[in-house]
Coordinates of C-alpha atoms and ligand atoms in Angstrom, one line a residue:
Chain T
M18 CA 26.5 79.6 -14.1
K19 CA 23.7 81.1 -12.1
I20 CA 20.6 78.9 -12.0
F21 CA 18.4 81.3 -10.1
E22 CA 18.7 85.0 -9.5
L23 CA 16.1 86.9 -7.4
K24 CA 16.1 90.6 -7.0
D25 CA 13.9 92.4 -4.5
V26 CA 11.2 89.8 -4.8
S27 CA 8.0 90.4 -2.9
F28 CA 4.9 88.2 -2.9
A29 CA 1.6 88.3 -1.1
Y30 CA -1.1 85.6 -1.4
L31 CA -4.3 87.1 -2.9
G32 CA -2.4 90.4 -2.7
R33 CA -3.3 90.5 1.0
F34 CA -1.2 88.0 2.9
P35 CA 2.5 88.8 2.6
A36 CA 4.7 85.7 2.2
L37 CA 8.0 87.2 1.0
R38 CA 9.4 90.7 1.4
A39 CA 12.1 92.2 -0.8
V40 CA 14.0 88.9 -1.1
S41 CA 17.2 88.8 -3.1
L42 CA 19.2 85.7 -3.5
E43 CA 20.9 83.5 -6.0
V44 CA 21.6 79.8 -6.6
R45 CA 24.6 78.7 -8.7
A46 CA 24.9 75.5 -10.6
G47 CA 26.0 72.5 -8.6
E48 CA 25.4 74.3 -5.3
K49 CA 23.7 72.9 -2.2
V50 CA 21.6 75.6 -0.6
A51 CA 19.6 75.3 2.5
I52 CA 16.6 77.6 3.3
L53 CA 16.0 77.9 7.1
G54 CA 13.3 79.8 8.9
A55 CA 10.5 79.5 11.4
N56 CA 7.0 78.5 10.4
G57 CA 5.4 80.9 8.0
S58 CA 8.6 82.7 7.1
G59 CA 8.1 82.1 3.4
K60 CA 10.2 79.0 2.6
S61 CA 7.5 77.1 0.6
T62 CA 6.5 80.3 -1.2
L63 CA 10.1 80.9 -2.2
L64 CA 10.4 77.3 -3.7
R65 CA 7.1 77.9 -5.6
I66 CA 8.5 81.0 -7.1
L67 CA 11.7 79.2 -8.0
N68 CA 9.6 76.5 -9.7
G69 CA 7.7 79.0 -11.7
L70 CA 4.3 78.1 -10.2
V71 CA 3.5 81.5 -8.6
F72 CA 5.0 84.8 -9.7
P73 CA 6.0 87.7 -7.5
Q74 CA 4.0 91.0 -7.6
T75 CA 7.3 93.0 -7.5
G76 CA 10.9 92.2 -8.1
E77 CA 12.7 90.1 -10.7
V78 CA 13.2 86.4 -11.0
K79 CA 15.7 84.9 -13.5
A80 CA 16.1 81.2 -14.2
F81 CA 19.0 80.0 -16.4
G82 CA 19.6 83.6 -17.3
Q83 CA 16.1 84.1 -18.6
P84 CA 13.4 86.1 -16.9
L85 CA 10.9 83.7 -15.2
T86 CA 7.5 85.2 -15.9
E87 CA 4.0 83.8 -16.4
N88 CA 4.1 84.7 -20.1
G89 CA 7.8 83.7 -20.6
L90 CA 7.1 80.2 -19.3
D91 CA 5.7 78.8 -22.5
G92 CA 6.4 76.4 -25.3
A93 CA 10.0 75.4 -25.6
F94 CA 11.3 77.2 -22.5
N95 CA 8.5 75.7 -20.4
R96 CA 9.5 72.3 -21.6
F97 CA 13.2 72.9 -20.9
F98 CA 12.5 74.4 -17.5
R99 CA 10.1 71.6 -16.4
S100 CA 12.6 68.9 -17.4
K101 CA 15.4 70.6 -15.6
V102 CA 13.8 71.8 -12.4
A103 CA 11.6 69.7 -10.0
L104 CA 9.9 70.5 -6.8
L105 CA 9.1 68.2 -3.9
F106 CA 6.0 69.7 -2.3
Q107 CA 5.7 70.0 1.4
N108 CA 2.3 68.4 1.3
P109 CA 2.5 65.0 -0.4
D110 CA -1.3 64.9 -0.8
A111 CA -1.2 67.7 -3.3
Q112 CA 1.7 66.1 -5.2
L113 CA 0.1 62.7 -5.7
F114 CA -2.7 62.6 -8.1
C115 CA -2.3 59.3 -10.1
P116 CA -4.3 56.1 -9.5
T117 CA -1.4 54.0 -8.5
V118 CA 2.1 54.5 -7.1
F119 CA 3.6 53.2 -10.3
D120 CA 1.7 55.7 -12.4
E121 CA 2.7 58.4 -10.0
V122 CA 6.4 57.8 -10.5
A123 CA 6.0 57.3 -14.2
F124 CA 4.0 60.6 -14.6
G125 CA 6.9 63.0 -14.9
P126 CA 9.0 61.0 -17.5
L127 CA 5.8 60.4 -19.5
Q128 CA 5.3 64.1 -19.8
L129 CA 8.8 64.3 -21.2
D130 CA 8.0 61.7 -23.8
L131 CA 10.8 59.4 -22.8
P132 CA 10.8 55.9 -24.5
P133 CA 8.6 53.4 -22.5
E134 CA 11.5 51.0 -21.7
E135 CA 13.5 53.8 -20.1
I136 CA 10.5 54.9 -18.1
H137 CA 10.0 51.4 -16.8
Q138 CA 13.6 51.2 -15.9
R139 CA 13.6 54.4 -14.0
V140 CA 10.4 53.6 -12.1
E141 CA 11.7 50.2 -11.1
D142 CA 15.0 51.6 -9.9
L143 CA 13.4 54.2 -7.8
L144 CA 10.8 51.9 -6.3
K145 CA 13.6 49.5 -5.3
L146 CA 15.8 52.2 -3.9
L147 CA 13.1 53.7 -1.7
R148 CA 11.7 50.2 -0.8
L149 CA 8.3 50.9 -2.3
E150 CA 8.1 47.8 -4.5
A151 CA 5.3 46.3 -2.4
L152 CA 3.2 49.4 -2.8
R153 CA 3.5 49.6 -6.6
D154 CA -0.2 49.0 -7.4
R155 CA -1.7 50.7 -4.4
S156 CA -3.4 54.0 -4.6
P157 CA -1.2 56.8 -3.3
Y158 CA -4.0 58.1 -1.2
E159 CA -4.2 55.0 0.8
L160 CA -0.6 55.2 2.1
S161 CA 0.8 56.4 5.4
L162 CA 2.2 59.9 5.4
G163 CA 5.8 58.7 5.3
E164 CA 5.0 56.3 2.5
K165 CA 3.3 59.1 0.5
K166 CA 6.4 61.3 1.0
K167 CA 8.6 58.6 -0.3
V168 CA 6.4 58.1 -3.4
A169 CA 6.6 61.9 -3.9
V170 CA 10.4 61.7 -3.7
A171 CA 10.5 58.9 -6.3
A172 CA 8.1 60.9 -8.5
V173 CA 10.4 63.9 -8.4
F174 CA 13.6 62.0 -9.0
S175 CA 12.1 60.0 -11.9
T176 CA 12.4 63.0 -14.3
N177 CA 16.1 63.1 -13.4
P178 CA 16.1 66.9 -13.0
D179 CA 19.3 68.9 -12.7
V180 CA 17.9 71.2 -10.1
L181 CA 16.0 69.8 -7.1
L182 CA 13.8 72.1 -5.0
L183 CA 12.9 70.2 -1.8
D184 CA 10.3 71.4 0.7
E185 CA 11.0 69.6 4.0
P186 CA 12.0 66.4 2.3
T187 CA 12.7 64.5 5.5
A188 CA 9.6 65.5 7.4
S189 CA 7.6 62.4 8.5
L190 CA 10.3 60.0 7.3
D191 CA 11.6 57.3 9.6
P192 CA 15.4 57.3 10.4
R193 CA 16.3 54.8 7.8
S194 CA 14.4 56.5 5.0
T195 CA 15.8 59.8 6.1
R196 CA 19.3 58.3 5.7
T197 CA 18.5 56.8 2.3
L198 CA 17.2 60.2 1.1
I199 CA 20.1 62.3 2.4
D200 CA 22.7 59.9 0.9
L201 CA 20.8 60.1 -2.4
L202 CA 20.8 63.9 -2.3
V203 CA 24.4 64.2 -1.4
E204 CA 25.4 61.7 -4.1
A205 CA 23.2 63.5 -6.6
N206 CA 24.9 66.8 -5.7
E207 CA 28.3 65.2 -6.2
G208 CA 27.1 64.1 -9.6
G209 CA 26.5 67.7 -10.4
K210 CA 22.9 68.4 -9.4
T211 CA 21.9 71.6 -7.7
L212 CA 19.9 71.3 -4.4
V213 CA 17.7 73.9 -2.8
T214 CA 16.3 72.5 0.5
A215 CA 13.9 74.1 2.9
T216 CA 14.1 72.3 6.2
H217 CA 13.6 72.4 10.0
D218 CA 16.1 69.6 10.6
L219 CA 19.2 71.6 11.6
H220 CA 21.3 68.5 12.2
L221 CA 21.0 67.6 8.5
V222 CA 22.0 71.1 7.3
P223 CA 25.8 70.6 7.2
E224 CA 25.3 67.6 5.0
I225 CA 22.8 69.0 2.5
S226 CA 24.2 72.5 2.1
D227 CA 27.3 74.5 1.6
R228 CA 25.4 77.8 1.8
V229 CA 22.5 78.7 4.0
Y230 CA 19.8 81.4 3.7
I231 CA 18.0 82.2 6.9
F232 CA 14.5 83.7 6.6
S233 CA 13.2 85.9 9.4
E234 CA 9.6 85.9 10.7
E235 CA 9.2 89.2 8.8
K236 CA 9.6 87.1 5.7
R237 CA 13.0 88.6 4.7
V238 CA 16.4 87.2 4.2
A239 CA 18.0 87.6 7.7
A240 CA 21.3 86.0 7.0
E241 CA 23.3 84.2 4.4
G242 CA 26.5 82.2 5.0
R243 CA 28.3 78.9 5.4
P244 CA 26.4 76.4 7.5
E245 CA 29.3 75.9 10.0
E246 CA 29.3 79.6 10.8
L247 CA 25.6 80.3 10.9
L248 CA 24.8 77.2 13.0
A249 CA 27.5 78.0 15.5
D250 CA 25.9 81.3 16.4
V251 CA 23.6 80.0 19.0
E252 CA 22.2 83.4 20.1
Q253 CA 21.2 84.4 16.6
L254 CA 19.7 81.0 15.9
A255 CA 17.5 81.5 19.0
K256 CA 16.5 84.9 17.8
W257 CA 15.4 83.5 14.4
N258 CA 13.3 80.9 16.2
L259 CA 15.3 78.1 14.8
I260 CA 16.3 76.7 18.2
H261 CA 14.8 77.2 21.6
L262 CA 15.6 76.6 25.3
H263 CA 14.7 73.1 26.0
K264 CA 14.4 71.2 29.3
H265 CA 15.0 67.5 29.4
A266 CA 16.3 64.6 31.5
H267 CA 19.8 63.0 31.4
Q268 CA 19.6 59.8 33.2
D269 CA 19.4 61.2 36.7
Y270 CA 19.3 64.9 36.4
W271 CA 17.5 67.6 34.5
H272 CA 19.1 70.4 32.7
A273 CA 18.2 73.1 30.3
H274 CA 20.1 74.1 27.1
L275 CA 19.6 75.5 23.7
H276 CA 18.2 72.9 21.5
E277 CA 17.2 72.6 17.8
H278 CA 13.6 72.1 16.8
P279 CA 12.3 68.5 16.4
S280 CA 13.1 65.9 19.0
K281 CA 16.0 64.4 17.1
E282 CA 18.9 62.6 18.7
H283 CA 21.8 64.9 19.7
T284 CA 24.9 64.8 21.9
H285 CA 25.9 67.1 24.7
N286 CA 29.4 68.3 25.6
E287 CA 29.3 69.1 29.3
Chain N
M17 CA 4.4 81.1 29.9
R18 CA 2.0 78.2 29.4
P19 CA -1.5 78.8 30.8
A20 CA -2.0 76.7 33.9
W21 CA -5.1 74.9 32.7
L22 CA -3.2 73.4 29.8
V23 CA -0.9 71.4 31.9
T24 CA -3.1 70.5 34.8
K25 CA -4.7 67.1 34.9
M26 CA -8.5 67.2 34.6
E27 CA -10.9 65.3 36.8
D28 CA -11.5 61.8 35.6
L29 CA -14.1 61.6 32.9
A30 CA -14.2 57.9 32.5
A31 CA -16.0 55.3 34.5
C32 CA -19.1 57.3 35.3
P33 CA -22.0 54.9 34.5
C34 CA -24.7 57.5 34.4
C35 CA -23.4 59.3 31.3
T36 CA -21.9 56.9 28.9
V37 CA -19.7 58.9 26.6
G38 CA -20.2 58.8 22.9
V39 CA -21.2 55.1 22.6
G40 CA -23.7 53.7 20.2
G41 CA -23.9 54.0 16.4
K42 CA -23.0 56.9 14.2
G43 CA -25.4 59.7 13.8
F44 CA -27.7 59.9 10.8
V45 CA -26.0 62.7 9.1
E46 CA -22.6 61.3 9.7
R47 CA -23.7 57.9 8.4
T48 CA -25.2 59.4 5.2
L49 CA -22.2 61.6 4.5
L50 CA -19.7 58.8 5.1
G51 CA -21.8 56.4 3.1
I52 CA -21.8 58.7 0.1
A53 CA -18.1 59.3 0.5
S54 CA -17.2 55.7 0.6
F55 CA -19.6 54.9 -2.2
F56 CA -18.0 57.4 -4.5
K57 CA -14.6 56.1 -3.6
E58 CA -15.6 52.6 -4.6
A59 CA -17.6 53.5 -7.6
I60 CA -15.2 55.9 -9.2
F61 CA -11.8 55.4 -7.8
S62 CA -11.5 51.7 -7.3
E63 CA -9.1 50.2 -9.8
E64 CA -9.7 46.7 -8.6
I65 CA -12.2 45.9 -11.3
A66 CA -10.3 47.7 -14.0
R67 CA -7.4 45.4 -13.3
A68 CA -9.3 42.2 -13.1
P69 CA -8.8 39.8 -16.0
G70 CA -12.3 40.2 -17.5
F71 CA -13.6 40.5 -21.1
L72 CA -14.1 44.3 -21.3
Q73 CA -10.8 44.9 -19.4
H74 CA -9.0 43.2 -22.3
L75 CA -10.5 45.3 -25.0
D76 CA -8.5 48.2 -26.5
P77 CA -9.9 51.3 -24.7
R78 CA -10.4 53.0 -28.1
V79 CA -12.4 50.1 -29.4
K80 CA -14.4 49.9 -26.2
L81 CA -15.1 53.7 -26.2
F82 CA -16.3 53.6 -29.8
S83 CA -18.5 50.5 -29.4
F84 CA -20.1 51.9 -26.2
A85 CA -20.8 55.2 -28.0
L86 CA -22.7 53.2 -30.6
F87 CA -24.7 51.4 -27.9
L88 CA -25.5 54.7 -26.2
V89 CA -26.8 56.1 -29.5
A90 CA -28.8 53.0 -30.1
A91 CA -30.3 53.2 -26.5
S92 CA -31.4 56.7 -27.0
L93 CA -32.9 56.1 -30.5
M94 CA -34.8 52.9 -29.9
K95 CA -38.5 53.2 -29.7
K96 CA -39.7 49.8 -28.7
A97 CA -39.5 48.5 -25.2
L98 CA -38.7 44.8 -25.8
P99 CA -35.6 45.3 -28.0
L100 CA -34.4 48.0 -25.5
L101 CA -34.9 45.5 -22.7
G102 CA -32.7 43.1 -24.7
L103 CA -30.0 45.8 -24.9
Y104 CA -30.3 46.3 -21.2
L105 CA -29.9 42.6 -20.5
F106 CA -26.8 42.6 -22.8
T107 CA -25.1 45.0 -20.3
L108 CA -25.7 42.5 -17.6
L109 CA -24.1 39.8 -19.7
L110 CA -21.1 42.1 -20.3
A111 CA -20.9 42.8 -16.6
S112 CA -20.7 39.2 -15.7
A113 CA -18.2 38.5 -18.5
S114 CA -16.0 41.2 -17.0
R115 CA -16.0 39.7 -13.5
I116 CA -18.4 42.3 -12.0
T117 CA -20.8 40.7 -9.6
L118 CA -24.4 41.4 -10.5
G119 CA -25.4 42.8 -7.1
F120 CA -22.4 45.2 -7.1
F121 CA -23.2 46.3 -10.7
L122 CA -27.0 46.9 -10.1
K123 CA -26.3 48.8 -7.0
R124 CA -23.9 51.2 -8.9
V125 CA -26.4 51.6 -11.7
F126 CA -29.5 52.2 -9.6
F127 CA -27.7 54.7 -7.5
F128 CA -27.4 57.0 -10.5
I129 CA -30.8 56.3 -12.2
P130 CA -33.0 58.4 -9.9
L131 CA -30.6 61.3 -10.5
F132 CA -31.3 61.3 -14.2
S133 CA -34.7 59.8 -14.7
G134 CA -36.7 60.4 -11.5
L135 CA -37.5 64.0 -12.5
I136 CA -38.6 63.1 -16.0
A137 CA -40.3 59.8 -15.3
L138 CA -42.4 60.8 -12.3
P139 CA -44.5 63.5 -14.0
A140 CA -44.9 61.3 -17.1
L141 CA -46.7 58.8 -14.9
F142 CA -49.5 61.3 -14.5
L143 CA -49.3 63.5 -17.4
V144 CA -49.4 61.2 -20.4
P145 CA -53.0 61.0 -21.3
G146 CA -54.8 57.7 -21.6
E147 CA -56.8 55.0 -19.9
P148 CA -56.5 55.6 -16.1
L149 CA -55.2 52.7 -14.0
I150 CA -55.3 54.2 -10.5
T151 CA -57.3 57.3 -10.0
F152 CA -56.3 59.5 -7.0
F153 CA -59.1 62.0 -7.3
S154 CA -61.4 63.4 -9.8
L155 CA -62.5 67.0 -9.5
G156 CA -64.6 68.7 -12.1
G157 CA -63.0 68.1 -15.4
F158 CA -59.6 67.3 -13.9
T159 CA -58.6 63.8 -12.9
L160 CA -55.3 62.9 -11.3
A161 CA -54.6 59.3 -12.2
I162 CA -51.8 57.1 -13.3
T163 CA -52.7 56.2 -16.8
K164 CA -51.7 53.0 -18.6
S165 CA -49.8 54.9 -21.3
G166 CA -48.3 57.1 -18.6
L167 CA -47.0 54.0 -16.8
S168 CA -45.6 52.4 -19.9
S169 CA -43.9 55.6 -21.0
A170 CA -42.4 56.1 -17.5
F171 CA -41.2 52.5 -17.5
F172 CA -39.7 53.1 -21.0
L173 CA -37.9 56.2 -19.8
V174 CA -36.4 54.4 -16.8
L175 CA -35.4 51.5 -19.0
R176 CA -33.7 53.8 -21.4
V177 CA -31.8 55.6 -18.7
A178 CA -30.9 52.3 -17.0
T179 CA -29.4 51.0 -20.2
S180 CA -27.4 54.2 -20.9
V181 CA -26.2 54.4 -17.3
S182 CA -25.3 50.7 -17.4
F183 CA -23.0 51.2 -20.4
A184 CA -21.4 54.3 -18.8
V185 CA -20.8 52.5 -15.5
L186 CA -19.4 49.5 -17.3
L187 CA -17.0 51.7 -19.3
V188 CA -15.8 53.5 -16.2
L189 CA -15.5 50.4 -14.1
T190 CA -13.5 48.4 -16.6
T191 CA -11.2 51.1 -17.9
R192 CA -8.3 52.6 -16.0
W193 CA -8.9 56.3 -15.6
P194 CA -5.8 57.6 -17.4
Q195 CA -6.5 55.2 -20.3
L196 CA -10.0 56.4 -20.6
L197 CA -8.8 60.0 -20.7
K198 CA -6.3 59.1 -23.4
A199 CA -8.9 57.3 -25.5
L200 CA -11.2 60.3 -25.2
R201 CA -8.4 62.5 -26.6
I202 CA -7.9 60.1 -29.5
F203 CA -11.6 60.8 -30.4
K204 CA -10.8 64.4 -30.6
L205 CA -12.5 65.5 -27.5
P206 CA -11.1 68.9 -26.8
Q207 CA -8.1 68.9 -24.5
V208 CA -9.7 71.4 -22.1
F209 CA -12.6 69.1 -21.6
V210 CA -10.4 66.1 -20.9
L211 CA -8.2 68.2 -18.6
I212 CA -11.2 69.4 -16.6
L213 CA -12.5 65.8 -16.3
G214 CA -9.1 64.6 -15.1
M215 CA -8.8 67.4 -12.5
T216 CA -12.3 67.0 -11.2
H217 CA -11.6 63.3 -10.7
R218 CA -8.5 64.1 -8.8
Y219 CA -9.8 66.5 -6.3
L220 CA -13.1 64.8 -5.9
Y221 CA -10.9 62.1 -4.4
L222 CA -9.0 64.5 -2.1
L223 CA -12.3 66.1 -1.1
I224 CA -13.7 62.8 -0.1
A225 CA -10.6 62.0 1.9
L226 CA -11.0 65.4 3.5
I227 CA -14.7 64.8 4.5
E228 CA -13.7 61.5 6.1
E229 CA -10.8 63.1 8.0
M230 CA -12.9 66.0 9.1
H231 CA -15.4 63.7 10.6
L232 CA -12.7 61.8 12.4
A233 CA -11.3 65.1 13.7
K234 CA -14.7 66.2 14.9
K235 CA -15.4 62.8 16.5
S236 CA -12.1 62.9 18.4
R237 CA -13.2 66.2 19.9
T238 CA -16.8 65.3 20.5
I239 CA -17.8 64.1 23.9
Q240 CA -21.6 64.5 23.8
R241 CA -23.4 63.5 20.6
D242 CA -25.1 66.4 18.9
G243 CA -28.8 66.3 18.0
L244 CA -29.7 65.9 14.4
R245 CA -30.5 69.6 14.0
K246 CA -27.1 70.6 15.3
E247 CA -25.3 68.0 13.2
Q248 CA -27.0 69.3 10.1
R249 CA -25.9 72.8 11.0
W250 CA -22.4 71.6 11.4
V251 CA -22.4 69.9 8.1
A252 CA -23.8 73.0 6.4
S253 CA -21.0 75.1 7.9
R254 CA -18.4 72.6 6.9
I255 CA -19.6 72.7 3.3
G256 CA -18.6 76.3 3.1
F257 CA -15.3 75.5 4.6
L258 CA -14.8 72.6 2.2
F259 CA -15.4 74.9 -0.7
G260 CA -12.6 77.2 0.4
K261 CA -10.3 74.4 1.2
S262 CA -11.0 72.5 -2.0
R263 CA -10.2 75.6 -4.0
R264 CA -6.9 75.9 -2.4
M265 CA -6.3 72.2 -2.8
A266 CA -7.2 72.4 -6.5
D267 CA -4.7 75.2 -6.9
E268 CA -2.0 73.0 -5.3
V269 CA -2.8 69.9 -7.2
Y270 CA -2.7 71.9 -10.4
Q271 CA 0.6 73.4 -9.5
A272 CA 2.0 69.9 -8.7
M273 CA 0.9 68.8 -12.2
I274 CA 2.4 71.8 -13.9
S275 CA 5.6 71.4 -11.9
R276 CA 6.0 67.9 -13.3
G277 CA 5.7 69.0 -16.9
F278 CA 2.0 68.5 -17.5
D279 CA 0.8 70.5 -20.5
G280 CA -2.8 69.3 -20.7
E281 CA -2.1 66.2 -22.9
A282 CA -3.1 62.8 -21.4
R283 CA -0.2 60.4 -21.8
V284 CA -0.1 56.8 -20.7
L285 CA 2.6 54.3 -20.6
D286 CA 1.0 51.3 -22.3
T287 CA 0.4 52.0 -25.9
F288 CA -3.0 50.8 -27.2
R289 CA -2.8 47.7 -29.2
M290 CA -5.7 46.2 -31.2
T291 CA -5.9 42.4 -31.1
R292 CA -8.0 40.0 -33.1
M293 CA -10.6 40.1 -30.3
D294 CA -10.9 43.9 -30.7
V295 CA -11.6 43.6 -34.4
L296 CA -14.2 40.9 -33.7
W297 CA -15.8 42.9 -31.1
L298 CA -15.9 46.0 -33.3
G299 CA -17.6 44.0 -36.0
L300 CA -20.1 42.6 -33.5
S301 CA -21.0 45.9 -32.0
V302 CA -21.6 47.5 -35.4
L303 CA -23.8 44.6 -36.3
L304 CA -25.6 44.9 -33.0
F305 CA -26.1 48.6 -33.5
V306 CA -27.7 48.2 -36.9
L307 CA -29.8 45.3 -35.6
A308 CA -30.9 47.3 -32.5
L309 CA -32.1 50.2 -34.7
W310 CA -33.8 48.0 -37.2
I311 CA -35.7 45.9 -34.6
G312 CA -36.1 48.7 -32.1
G313 CA -37.4 51.0 -34.8
I314 CA -36.1 54.5 -35.4
A315 CA -39.4 56.0 -36.3
Ligands
LIG421 N1 -2.5 79.8 0.1 C1 -2.2 80.8 0.9 N2 -3.1 81.8 1.1 C2 -2.8 82.8 2.0 N3 -1.7 82.9 2.7 C3 -0.8 81.9 2.6 C4 -1.0 80.8 1.7 N4 0.1 80.0 1.8 C5 0.9 80.6 2.7 N5 0.4 81.8 3.1 C6 1.0 82.7 4.1 O1 2.3 83.0 3.6 C7 3.3 83.1 4.6 C8 4.5 82.2 4.1 O2 4.0 80.8 4.0 P1 4.9 79.6 3.6 O3 4.1 78.5 3.4 O4 5.8 80.1 2.5 O5 5.8 79.5 4.9 P2 6.9 78.3 5.3 O6 8.2 79.0 5.6 O7 7.0 77.3 4.2 O8 6.3 77.7 6.6 P3 6.4 76.2 7.2 O9 7.7 76.1 7.9 O10 5.2 76.1 8.2 O11 6.3 75.3 6.0 C9 2.6 82.6 5.8 O12 2.4 83.8 6.6 C10 1.3 82.0 5.4 O13 0.3 82.3 6.3
LIG422 MG1 6.5 75.4 4.1

């Protein structure tokens, strides 16, 4: 089944700042899709469109076989859609608006009118999994950036959505939390959930995707394919600004080589 | 290529005794702005008191809201100063029963009073005709003086506002925000109103965090302290920027709420439960309401 289907979708903020140009893509149920692209290539905008938060000026968006439009997202379909699809925002400050961490994680399931015992159970499980128990009664605004991100992750998972849209989920997480999250995502996918992840962490891409869309700086789909193939094409990756020539020291000598973006650990085959 | 100046070490700035860099206290404008920011943060967003095990905290929010509404009506209808003073003292009693220290409470209340009453009470001091107490000048037939009845009516006005504000502050301090919103909905306040209230609360907080961060950001780039005039101009320009930024932030917060299934209805986890104390309190507040109007005099 196709979860999302986009045909020639273009979007410009305030009608003036283009963010997507004639984008066509699709996401099938149970897939892991990664969205790659340089800063400003339209990844976050795409996820907002998929989540039915903004609507393109031209082109067609379908979700679960139904057209996703401002008027169509209403009543029963809105409820269905919101319970099925969740978005982890790139900026956790926007995502967190409840007085305490506990309330924040409980917010989504509350909107779905789940029974209180189940909500409690879900919140407890997630707080424990993400090691947030000690922060339970703190205000989300007073946390560190990484802590905020983890609360946002918990908040997104608490509704138990079938389709997860993740905007740079691992940005600002420490290595252990990154691992926890990635394992969680992979396991969720094995359990049948669909993942769409925008990320700059190329070394995570093989794990969190079996299909990749690369967005160009012109805000178009530049390539689509399997992660092994696309990530092996070093020249193309450099062209799309996903990797760059990088100088660094190896014990006693310097050398230059193509290197993915953030300063993550990596190995060299000389 | 990287411009050369970017990667060249600058001459040492430090350890020049003649021009101490950025030491001393905060500037006036900065202090004021940060003071207001932190005040709002404490006054509106602190949940510490709402979670303390005090009397008002234990009441069912619906009952609390209803009884406070009664008190507010009484405070605005009472015509005699002494009974009104009694009602005001009652708020102090409630505050101390709810583990709010008196100083903290008075400070909160008296911050808001000038906002509401200053404009009304000040002219009343002079304009209400009567026996003059202090005469400023007398010119022809016109005398500018604080009259006795002017003074008493100004005092009465301030007292009325103080009592109302005290109840409002008590309500907000001792009730967790989402519960307050839900209670408001139960009393059939339109959903749009509650929604706007909730959203305002949310990005007021983000806005305050933003102000604080902006100041830090400016500070980290400031070497020489600006004069007052310049600082004021900076603040003015920032307000414009804040407006734009807050609009964007509001959009984003709203999207995040929609994304998580929010449809405008306030929902909270704990169901409201009335206890015997609630019933007792309800009876007492109705009694007090009737008594206040009787002694305080409606007409
Ligand atoms: N609220 C907005 N108003 C105007 N223009 C915007 C707004 N948000 C994004 N844009 C513009 O839309 C384009 C795409 O932005 P988007 O946030 O989707 O990029 P992105 O791929 O997520 O980038 P990043 O990797 O930095 O997160 C950019 O050129 C950006 O300047
Ligand atoms: Mg983005």
